[in-house]
PDB file of C-alpha atoms in Angstrom:
ATOM      1  CA  UNK A   1      -9.463  -8.099 -15.375  1.00 63.00           C
ATOM      2  CA  UNK A   2      -6.274  -9.773 -13.913  1.00 71.00           C
ATOM      3  CA  UNK A   3      -4.800  -6.764 -12.394  1.00 91.00           C
ATOM      4  CA  UNK A   4      -1.570  -7.912 -10.060  1.00 95.00           C
ATOM      5  CA  UNK A   5      -1.605 -11.356  -9.402  1.00 95.00           C
ATOM      6  CA  UNK A   6       0.743 -13.396  -6.654  1.00 97.00           C
ATOM      7  CA  UNK A   7       1.288 -16.871  -6.244  1.00 96.00           C
ATOM      8  CA  UNK A   8       1.493 -18.857  -4.065  1.00 96.00           C
ATOM      9  CA  UNK A   9      -1.017 -17.486  -1.670  1.00 94.00           C
ATOM     10  CA  UNK A  10       0.154 -19.337   1.257  1.00 95.00           C
ATOM     11  CA  UNK A  11       3.366 -21.280   2.098  1.00 96.00           C
ATOM     12  CA  UNK A  12       5.001 -22.615   5.019  1.00 96.00           C
ATOM     13  CA  UNK A  13       9.080 -22.631   4.962  1.00 96.00           C
ATOM     14  CA  UNK A  14      11.865 -24.445   7.156  1.00 96.00           C
ATOM     15  CA  UNK A  15      14.698 -22.347   8.449  1.00 97.00           C
ATOM     16  CA  UNK A  16      17.141 -22.107   5.846  1.00 96.00           C
ATOM     17  CA  UNK A  17      14.942 -23.094   2.733  1.00 96.00           C
ATOM     18  CA  UNK A  18      14.933 -21.132  -0.237  1.00 96.00           C
ATOM     19  CA  UNK A  19      11.797 -19.985  -2.489  1.00 96.00           C
ATOM     20  CA  UNK A  20      10.376 -17.358  -4.841  1.00 97.00           C
ATOM     21  CA  UNK A  21       7.285 -15.359  -4.789  1.00 97.00           C
ATOM     22  CA  UNK A  22       5.885 -14.954  -8.017  1.00 97.00           C
ATOM     23  CA  UNK A  23       4.456 -11.403  -9.124  1.00 97.00           C
ATOM     24  CA  UNK A  24       2.839 -10.513 -12.409  1.00 97.00           C
ATOM     25  CA  UNK A  25       0.911  -7.431 -13.530  1.00 96.00           C
ATOM     26  CA  UNK A  26      -1.176  -7.254 -16.940  1.00 94.00           C
ATOM     27  CA  UNK A  27      -1.484  -3.546 -17.158  1.00 92.00           C
ATOM     28  CA  UNK A  28       1.946  -2.839 -18.692  1.00 91.00           C
ATOM     29  CA  UNK A  29       2.952  -0.947 -15.572  1.00 91.00           C
ATOM     30  CA  UNK A  30       6.475   0.317 -15.505  1.00 90.00           C
ATOM     31  CA  UNK A  31       6.935   0.664 -11.834  1.00 92.00           C
ATOM     32  CA  UNK A  32       6.422  -2.669  -9.419  1.00 95.00           C
ATOM     33  CA  UNK A  33       7.412  -3.046  -5.895  1.00 95.00           C
ATOM     34  CA  UNK A  34       7.552  -5.712  -2.992  1.00 97.00           C
ATOM     35  CA  UNK A  35       6.222  -4.498   0.078  1.00 95.00           C
ATOM     36  CA  UNK A  36       6.260  -6.786   3.368  1.00 95.00           C
ATOM     37  CA  UNK A  37       3.686  -6.662   6.116  1.00 93.00           C
ATOM     38  CA  UNK A  38       4.368  -8.120   9.670  1.00 91.00           C
ATOM     39  CA  UNK A  39       1.296  -8.329  12.217  1.00 84.00           C
ATOM     40  CA  UNK A  40      -0.382  -5.198  13.323  1.00 79.00           C
ATOM     41  CA  UNK A  41       2.183  -3.124  11.376  1.00 83.00           C
ATOM     42  CA  UNK A  42       2.254  -1.075   8.483  1.00 85.00           C
ATOM     43  CA  UNK A  43       3.877  -1.726   4.876  1.00 90.00           C
ATOM     44  CA  UNK A  44       7.791  -1.771   4.703  1.00 91.00           C
ATOM     45  CA  UNK A  45       9.119  -1.357   1.228  1.00 92.00           C
ATOM     46  CA  UNK A  46      11.702  -4.211   0.246  1.00 96.00           C
ATOM     47  CA  UNK A  47      12.810  -3.615  -3.511  1.00 96.00           C
ATOM     48  CA  UNK A  48      11.433  -1.847  -6.259  1.00 95.00           C
ATOM     49  CA  UNK A  49      11.591  -1.603 -10.224  1.00 95.00           C
ATOM     50  CA  UNK A  50      10.975   1.499 -12.423  1.00 91.00           C
ATOM     51  CA  UNK A  51      11.289  -0.740 -15.394  1.00 91.00           C
ATOM     52  CA  UNK A  52      12.598  -3.843 -17.146  1.00 93.00           C
ATOM     53  CA  UNK A  53      16.246  -4.758 -15.943  1.00 94.00           C
ATOM     54  CA  UNK A  54      16.345  -2.135 -13.453  1.00 94.00           C
ATOM     55  CA  UNK A  55      15.720  -2.531  -9.771  1.00 96.00           C
ATOM     56  CA  UNK A  56      16.583  -0.982  -6.621  1.00 94.00           C
ATOM     57  CA  UNK A  57      16.709  -1.454  -3.008  1.00 94.00           C
ATOM     58  CA  UNK A  58      13.926  -0.250  -0.376  1.00 92.00           C
ATOM     59  CA  UNK A  59      13.805   0.266   3.385  1.00 89.00           C
ATOM     60  CA  UNK A  60      14.086  -3.636   4.181  1.00 94.00           C
ATOM     61  CA  UNK A  61      16.142  -5.560   1.376  1.00 96.00           C
ATOM     62  CA  UNK A  62      18.130  -7.651   3.422  1.00 95.00           C
ATOM     63  CA  UNK A  63      17.356 -11.305   3.034  1.00 95.00           C
ATOM     64  CA  UNK A  64      15.745 -10.554  -0.341  1.00 97.00           C
ATOM     65  CA  UNK A  65      16.720 -10.408  -4.163  1.00 97.00           C
ATOM     66  CA  UNK A  66      14.636  -9.382  -7.132  1.00 97.00           C
ATOM     67  CA  UNK A  67      14.914  -9.475 -10.709  1.00 96.00           C
ATOM     68  CA  UNK A  68      13.061  -7.763 -13.729  1.00 97.00           C
ATOM     69  CA  UNK A  69      13.675  -9.424 -17.185  1.00 96.00           C
ATOM     70  CA  UNK A  70      10.253  -8.356 -18.211  1.00 96.00           C
ATOM     71  CA  UNK A  71       7.455  -5.343 -17.773  1.00 95.00           C
ATOM     72  CA  UNK A  72       5.116  -8.286 -16.408  1.00 96.00           C
ATOM     73  CA  UNK A  73       6.906 -10.126 -13.972  1.00 97.00           C
ATOM     74  CA  UNK A  74       8.885  -9.261 -10.791  1.00 98.00           C
ATOM     75  CA  UNK A  75       9.777 -12.187  -8.721  1.00 98.00           C
ATOM     76  CA  UNK A  76      10.917 -11.970  -5.092  1.00 98.00           C
ATOM     77  CA  UNK A  77      13.308 -14.530  -3.926  1.00 97.00           C
ATOM     78  CA  UNK A  78      14.196 -15.784  -0.579  1.00 95.00           C
ATOM     79  CA  UNK A  79      17.341 -17.241  -0.224  1.00 89.00           C
ATOM     80  CA  UNK A  80      17.879 -18.661   3.305  1.00 93.00           C
ATOM     81  CA  UNK A  81      14.768 -18.357   5.199  1.00 95.00           C
ATOM     82  CA  UNK A  82      14.456 -17.116   8.756  1.00 96.00           C
ATOM     83  CA  UNK A  83      11.884 -16.729  11.226  1.00 95.00           C
ATOM     84  CA  UNK A  84      12.118 -12.740  10.820  1.00 95.00           C
ATOM     85  CA  UNK A  85      10.794 -13.273   7.537  1.00 96.00           C
ATOM     86  CA  UNK A  86       7.377 -14.575   8.735  1.00 96.00           C
ATOM     87  CA  UNK A  87       5.076 -11.699   7.158  1.00 96.00           C
ATOM     88  CA  UNK A  88       2.734 -11.126   4.473  1.00 96.00           C
ATOM     89  CA  UNK A  89       4.123 -10.072   1.177  1.00 97.00           C
ATOM     90  CA  UNK A  90       2.543  -7.814  -1.223  1.00 96.00           C
ATOM     91  CA  UNK A  91       3.308  -7.068  -4.737  1.00 97.00           C
ATOM     92  CA  UNK A  92       2.444  -3.819  -6.496  1.00 95.00           C
ATOM     93  CA  UNK A  93       2.199  -2.091  -9.966  1.00 93.00           C
ATOM     94  CA  UNK A  94       2.096   1.734 -10.224  1.00 90.00           C
ATOM     95  CA  UNK A  95       0.084   3.250 -13.244  1.00 80.00           C
ATOM     96  CA  UNK A  96       1.917   6.794 -13.503  1.00 76.00           C
ATOM     97  CA  UNK A  97       0.694   9.889 -15.289  1.00 69.00           C
ATOM     98  CA  UNK A  98      -0.327  13.216 -14.402  1.00 59.00           C
ATOM     99  CA  UNK A  99      -3.996  12.637 -13.370  1.00 64.00           C
ATOM    100  CA  UNK A 100      -3.596   8.853 -12.776  1.00 69.00           C
ATOM    101  CA  UNK A 101      -0.634   7.943 -10.896  1.00 76.00           C
ATOM    102  CA  UNK A 102      -2.179   5.180  -8.681  1.00 82.00           C
ATOM    103  CA  UNK A 103      -0.493   2.085  -7.275  1.00 86.00           C
ATOM    104  CA  UNK A 104      -2.756  -1.300  -7.552  1.00 90.00           C
ATOM    105  CA  UNK A 105      -1.715  -3.996  -4.888  1.00 93.00           C
ATOM    106  CA  UNK A 106      -1.864  -7.962  -5.443  1.00 95.00           C
ATOM    107  CA  UNK A 107      -3.759 -10.022  -3.093  1.00 93.00           C
ATOM    108  CA  UNK A 108      -0.814 -10.721  -0.742  1.00 95.00           C
ATOM    109  CA  UNK A 109       1.540 -14.180  -0.085  1.00 96.00           C
ATOM    110  CA  UNK A 110       1.444 -15.312   3.669  1.00 95.00           C
ATOM    111  CA  UNK A 111       4.526 -16.731   4.378  1.00 96.00           C
ATOM    112  CA  UNK A 112       5.704 -18.560   7.669  1.00 96.00           C
ATOM    113  CA  UNK A 113       9.081 -19.616   8.376  1.00 96.00           C
ATOM    114  CA  UNK A 114       9.524 -22.273  11.237  1.00 94.00           C
TER     115      UNK A 114
ATOM    116  CA  UNK B   1      12.298  11.921   3.118  1.00 73.00           C
ATOM    117  CA  UNK B   2       8.508  12.078   3.427  1.00 80.00           C
ATOM    118  CA  UNK B   3       6.895  10.929   6.118  1.00 91.00           C
ATOM    119  CA  UNK B   4       2.895  10.007   6.863  1.00 94.00           C
ATOM    120  CA  UNK B   5       1.573  10.214  10.569  1.00 95.00           C
ATOM    121  CA  UNK B   6      -1.526   8.542  11.547  1.00 96.00           C
ATOM    122  CA  UNK B   7      -2.364   9.681  15.157  1.00 95.00           C
ATOM    123  CA  UNK B   8      -4.801   7.161  15.683  1.00 95.00           C
ATOM    124  CA  UNK B   9      -4.303   3.651  16.078  1.00 94.00           C
ATOM    125  CA  UNK B  10      -7.747   2.443  16.665  1.00 96.00           C
ATOM    126  CA  UNK B  11     -11.440   3.997  16.145  1.00 97.00           C
ATOM    127  CA  UNK B  12     -14.803   2.712  16.680  1.00 97.00           C
ATOM    128  CA  UNK B  13     -18.046   4.186  15.326  1.00 97.00           C
ATOM    129  CA  UNK B  14     -21.503   2.988  15.534  1.00 97.00           C
ATOM    130  CA  UNK B  15     -23.522   1.879  12.321  1.00 97.00           C
ATOM    131  CA  UNK B  16     -24.828   4.253  10.050  1.00 97.00           C
ATOM    132  CA  UNK B  17     -22.843   7.521  12.234  1.00 97.00           C
ATOM    133  CA  UNK B  18     -19.879   9.304  10.430  1.00 98.00           C
ATOM    134  CA  UNK B  19     -16.379   9.117  11.350  1.00 98.00           C
ATOM    135  CA  UNK B  20     -12.964  11.200  10.748  1.00 98.00           C
ATOM    136  CA  UNK B  21      -9.748   9.179  10.143  1.00 98.00           C
ATOM    137  CA  UNK B  22      -7.131  11.677  10.376  1.00 98.00           C
ATOM    138  CA  UNK B  23      -3.491  11.956   8.548  1.00 98.00           C
ATOM    139  CA  UNK B  24      -0.701  14.343   8.395  1.00 98.00           C
ATOM    140  CA  UNK B  25       2.680  14.179   6.021  1.00 97.00           C
ATOM    141  CA  UNK B  26       5.768  15.856   5.766  1.00 95.00           C
ATOM    142  CA  UNK B  27       6.922  16.965   2.341  1.00 93.00           C
ATOM    143  CA  UNK B  28       8.837  19.755   0.422  1.00 92.00           C
ATOM    144  CA  UNK B  29       7.175  18.951  -2.633  1.00 90.00           C
ATOM    145  CA  UNK B  30       4.681  20.777  -4.263  1.00 90.00           C
ATOM    146  CA  UNK B  31       3.519  18.397  -6.517  1.00 88.00           C
ATOM    147  CA  UNK B  32       1.912  14.853  -5.285  1.00 92.00           C
ATOM    148  CA  UNK B  33      -0.637  12.391  -4.819  1.00 92.00           C
ATOM    149  CA  UNK B  34      -2.508  11.022  -1.117  1.00 95.00           C
ATOM    150  CA  UNK B  35      -4.228   7.933  -0.929  1.00 95.00           C
ATOM    151  CA  UNK B  36      -6.418   6.129   1.679  1.00 97.00           C
ATOM    152  CA  UNK B  37      -6.178   2.194   1.449  1.00 96.00           C
ATOM    153  CA  UNK B  38      -8.508  -0.115   3.266  1.00 96.00           C
ATOM    154  CA  UNK B  39      -7.316  -3.244   4.422  1.00 94.00           C
ATOM    155  CA  UNK B  40     -10.149  -5.759   5.636  1.00 93.00           C
ATOM    156  CA  UNK B  41      -9.700  -9.062   7.546  1.00 88.00           C
ATOM    157  CA  UNK B  42      -8.743 -10.672   3.925  1.00 87.00           C
ATOM    158  CA  UNK B  43      -5.525  -8.505   4.105  1.00 87.00           C
ATOM    159  CA  UNK B  44      -6.455  -7.238   0.698  1.00 89.00           C
ATOM    160  CA  UNK B  45      -5.437  -3.674  -0.136  1.00 92.00           C
ATOM    161  CA  UNK B  46      -8.229  -1.739  -1.364  1.00 93.00           C
ATOM    162  CA  UNK B  47      -7.471   1.751  -2.532  1.00 92.00           C
ATOM    163  CA  UNK B  48     -10.699   4.169  -0.969  1.00 96.00           C
ATOM    164  CA  UNK B  49      -9.657   7.319  -2.700  1.00 95.00           C
ATOM    165  CA  UNK B  50      -6.975   9.340  -4.140  1.00 93.00           C
ATOM    166  CA  UNK B  51      -6.225  13.389  -4.389  1.00 94.00           C
ATOM    167  CA  UNK B  52      -4.138  14.923  -6.490  1.00 91.00           C
ATOM    168  CA  UNK B  53      -2.262  18.129  -4.408  1.00 92.00           C
ATOM    169  CA  UNK B  54      -2.885  20.676  -7.331  1.00 89.00           C
ATOM    170  CA  UNK B  55      -6.453  20.073  -7.047  1.00 88.00           C
ATOM    171  CA  UNK B  56      -8.157  22.241  -4.424  1.00 86.00           C
ATOM    172  CA  UNK B  57     -11.032  20.533  -4.601  1.00 92.00           C
ATOM    173  CA  UNK B  58     -11.854  17.607  -1.877  1.00 95.00           C
ATOM    174  CA  UNK B  59     -11.982  13.913  -3.556  1.00 94.00           C
ATOM    175  CA  UNK B  60     -15.298  12.275  -3.105  1.00 95.00           C
ATOM    176  CA  UNK B  61     -16.214   8.605  -3.276  1.00 94.00           C
ATOM    177  CA  UNK B  62     -19.626   7.792  -2.669  1.00 95.00           C
ATOM    178  CA  UNK B  63     -19.623   7.731   1.182  1.00 97.00           C
ATOM    179  CA  UNK B  64     -15.818   8.365   1.524  1.00 98.00           C
ATOM    180  CA  UNK B  65     -14.670  12.050   1.452  1.00 97.00           C
ATOM    181  CA  UNK B  66     -11.274  13.663   2.309  1.00 98.00           C
ATOM    182  CA  UNK B  67     -10.428  16.836   3.721  1.00 97.00           C
ATOM    183  CA  UNK B  68      -7.470  18.217   1.982  1.00 97.00           C
ATOM    184  CA  UNK B  69      -5.180  21.017   3.528  1.00 96.00           C
ATOM    185  CA  UNK B  70      -2.323  21.681   1.737  1.00 95.00           C
ATOM    186  CA  UNK B  71      -0.988  24.395   3.722  1.00 94.00           C
ATOM    187  CA  UNK B  72      -1.331  22.338   7.009  1.00 96.00           C
ATOM    188  CA  UNK B  73      -0.316  18.849   5.221  1.00 96.00           C
ATOM    189  CA  UNK B  74      -3.431  17.382   6.570  1.00 97.00           C
ATOM    190  CA  UNK B  75      -5.094  14.669   4.717  1.00 97.00           C
ATOM    191  CA  UNK B  76      -8.355  13.121   6.688  1.00 98.00           C
ATOM    192  CA  UNK B  77     -10.791  10.801   5.263  1.00 98.00           C
ATOM    193  CA  UNK B  78     -14.635  10.850   6.271  1.00 98.00           C
ATOM    194  CA  UNK B  79     -16.724   8.057   6.155  1.00 98.00           C
ATOM    195  CA  UNK B  80     -20.608   8.812   6.217  1.00 98.00           C
ATOM    196  CA  UNK B  81     -23.155   6.299   6.980  1.00 97.00           C
ATOM    197  CA  UNK B  82     -20.662   3.738   8.449  1.00 98.00           C
ATOM    198  CA  UNK B  83     -21.471   0.189   7.814  1.00 97.00           C
ATOM    199  CA  UNK B  84     -20.491  -3.030   9.133  1.00 97.00           C
ATOM    200  CA  UNK B  85     -18.146  -3.821   6.125  1.00 96.00           C
ATOM    201  CA  UNK B  86     -16.278  -0.469   6.338  1.00 97.00           C
ATOM    202  CA  UNK B  87     -14.542  -2.609   9.377  1.00 97.00           C
ATOM    203  CA  UNK B  88     -10.676  -2.671   8.479  1.00 96.00           C
ATOM    204  CA  UNK B  89      -7.019  -1.056   8.996  1.00 96.00           C
ATOM    205  CA  UNK B  90      -7.279   2.142   7.056  1.00 97.00           C
ATOM    206  CA  UNK B  91      -3.677   3.218   5.533  1.00 96.00           C
ATOM    207  CA  UNK B  92      -2.783   6.701   4.390  1.00 97.00           C
ATOM    208  CA  UNK B  93      -0.256   7.130   1.934  1.00 94.00           C
ATOM    209  CA  UNK B  94       2.008   9.609   0.023  1.00 94.00           C
ATOM    210  CA  UNK B  95       3.466   9.182  -3.305  1.00 90.00           C
ATOM    211  CA  UNK B  96       6.027  11.874  -4.609  1.00 87.00           C
ATOM    212  CA  UNK B  97       6.834  12.911  -7.978  1.00 81.00           C
ATOM    213  CA  UNK B  98       9.136  10.760 -10.290  1.00 76.00           C
ATOM    214  CA  UNK B  99       9.997   7.044  -8.889  1.00 74.00           C
ATOM    215  CA  UNK B 100       9.887   7.900  -5.635  1.00 79.00           C
ATOM    216  CA  UNK B 101       7.708   4.539  -3.930  1.00 84.00           C
ATOM    217  CA  UNK B 102       4.467   4.946  -2.135  1.00 87.00           C
ATOM    218  CA  UNK B 103       5.155   6.123   1.658  1.00 90.00           C
ATOM    219  CA  UNK B 104       2.423   4.719   4.051  1.00 91.00           C
ATOM    220  CA  UNK B 105       1.523   5.791   7.532  1.00 93.00           C
ATOM    221  CA  UNK B 106       1.223   2.894  10.283  1.00 91.00           C
ATOM    222  CA  UNK B 107      -2.589   2.554   9.925  1.00 94.00           C
ATOM    223  CA  UNK B 108      -5.797   3.215  12.144  1.00 97.00           C
ATOM    224  CA  UNK B 109      -8.051  -0.071  13.034  1.00 96.00           C
ATOM    225  CA  UNK B 110     -11.480   1.086  12.530  1.00 97.00           C
ATOM    226  CA  UNK B 111     -14.276  -0.944  14.128  1.00 97.00           C
ATOM    227  CA  UNK B 112     -17.835  -0.396  13.055  1.00 97.00           C
ATOM    228  CA  UNK B 113     -20.317  -1.403  15.659  1.00 97.00           C
ATOM    229  CA  UNK B 114     -23.911  -2.621  15.165  1.00 95.00           C
TER     230      UNK B 114
END
């Protein structure tokens, strides 16, 4: 049971570098999300997608981009890394349904920008 | 917009005792879902319990139960027979209808003391 998987688990970037955080789910969920969690804080929504080809901004989208070409994959792109993007990033997918609506999380990616 | 408030930033409980974590929310929706997630030091987000707003019966999962008061918009989590492994951050979350994303509270840090 893979569920939601994220790679890499850890990454250190230099200011100005770019990277893509990968997220894959094997549960055929239409809805997927990216959150960031700063130290000692709750989760803030970056971007989300309600299906392949459809994405929308969340609360803190600046500095990030996403794409959703397939149901399974929802990568998050950082173009010019900044120290303010040091955080733990969580991907999630959502199973919808009247009695089963639940959101499942990946294990997270810890990103440090120096 | 929906909001979720957790008024207790930190709590502690003796092993084997019972503790209650508070959560209130604000919404104009009638149909929605409420969740408690646990985040141990590993940072993994683990679903503890879910409640459907249209169900009057409080959800239970082994040692975890909720007190759902729809009119008061209150959703507290009770942990019975607390164990050292219950030490974690606990997040209350609200999920509205349609494609609205999960909204989190700021979390309560629970420490179980031997």
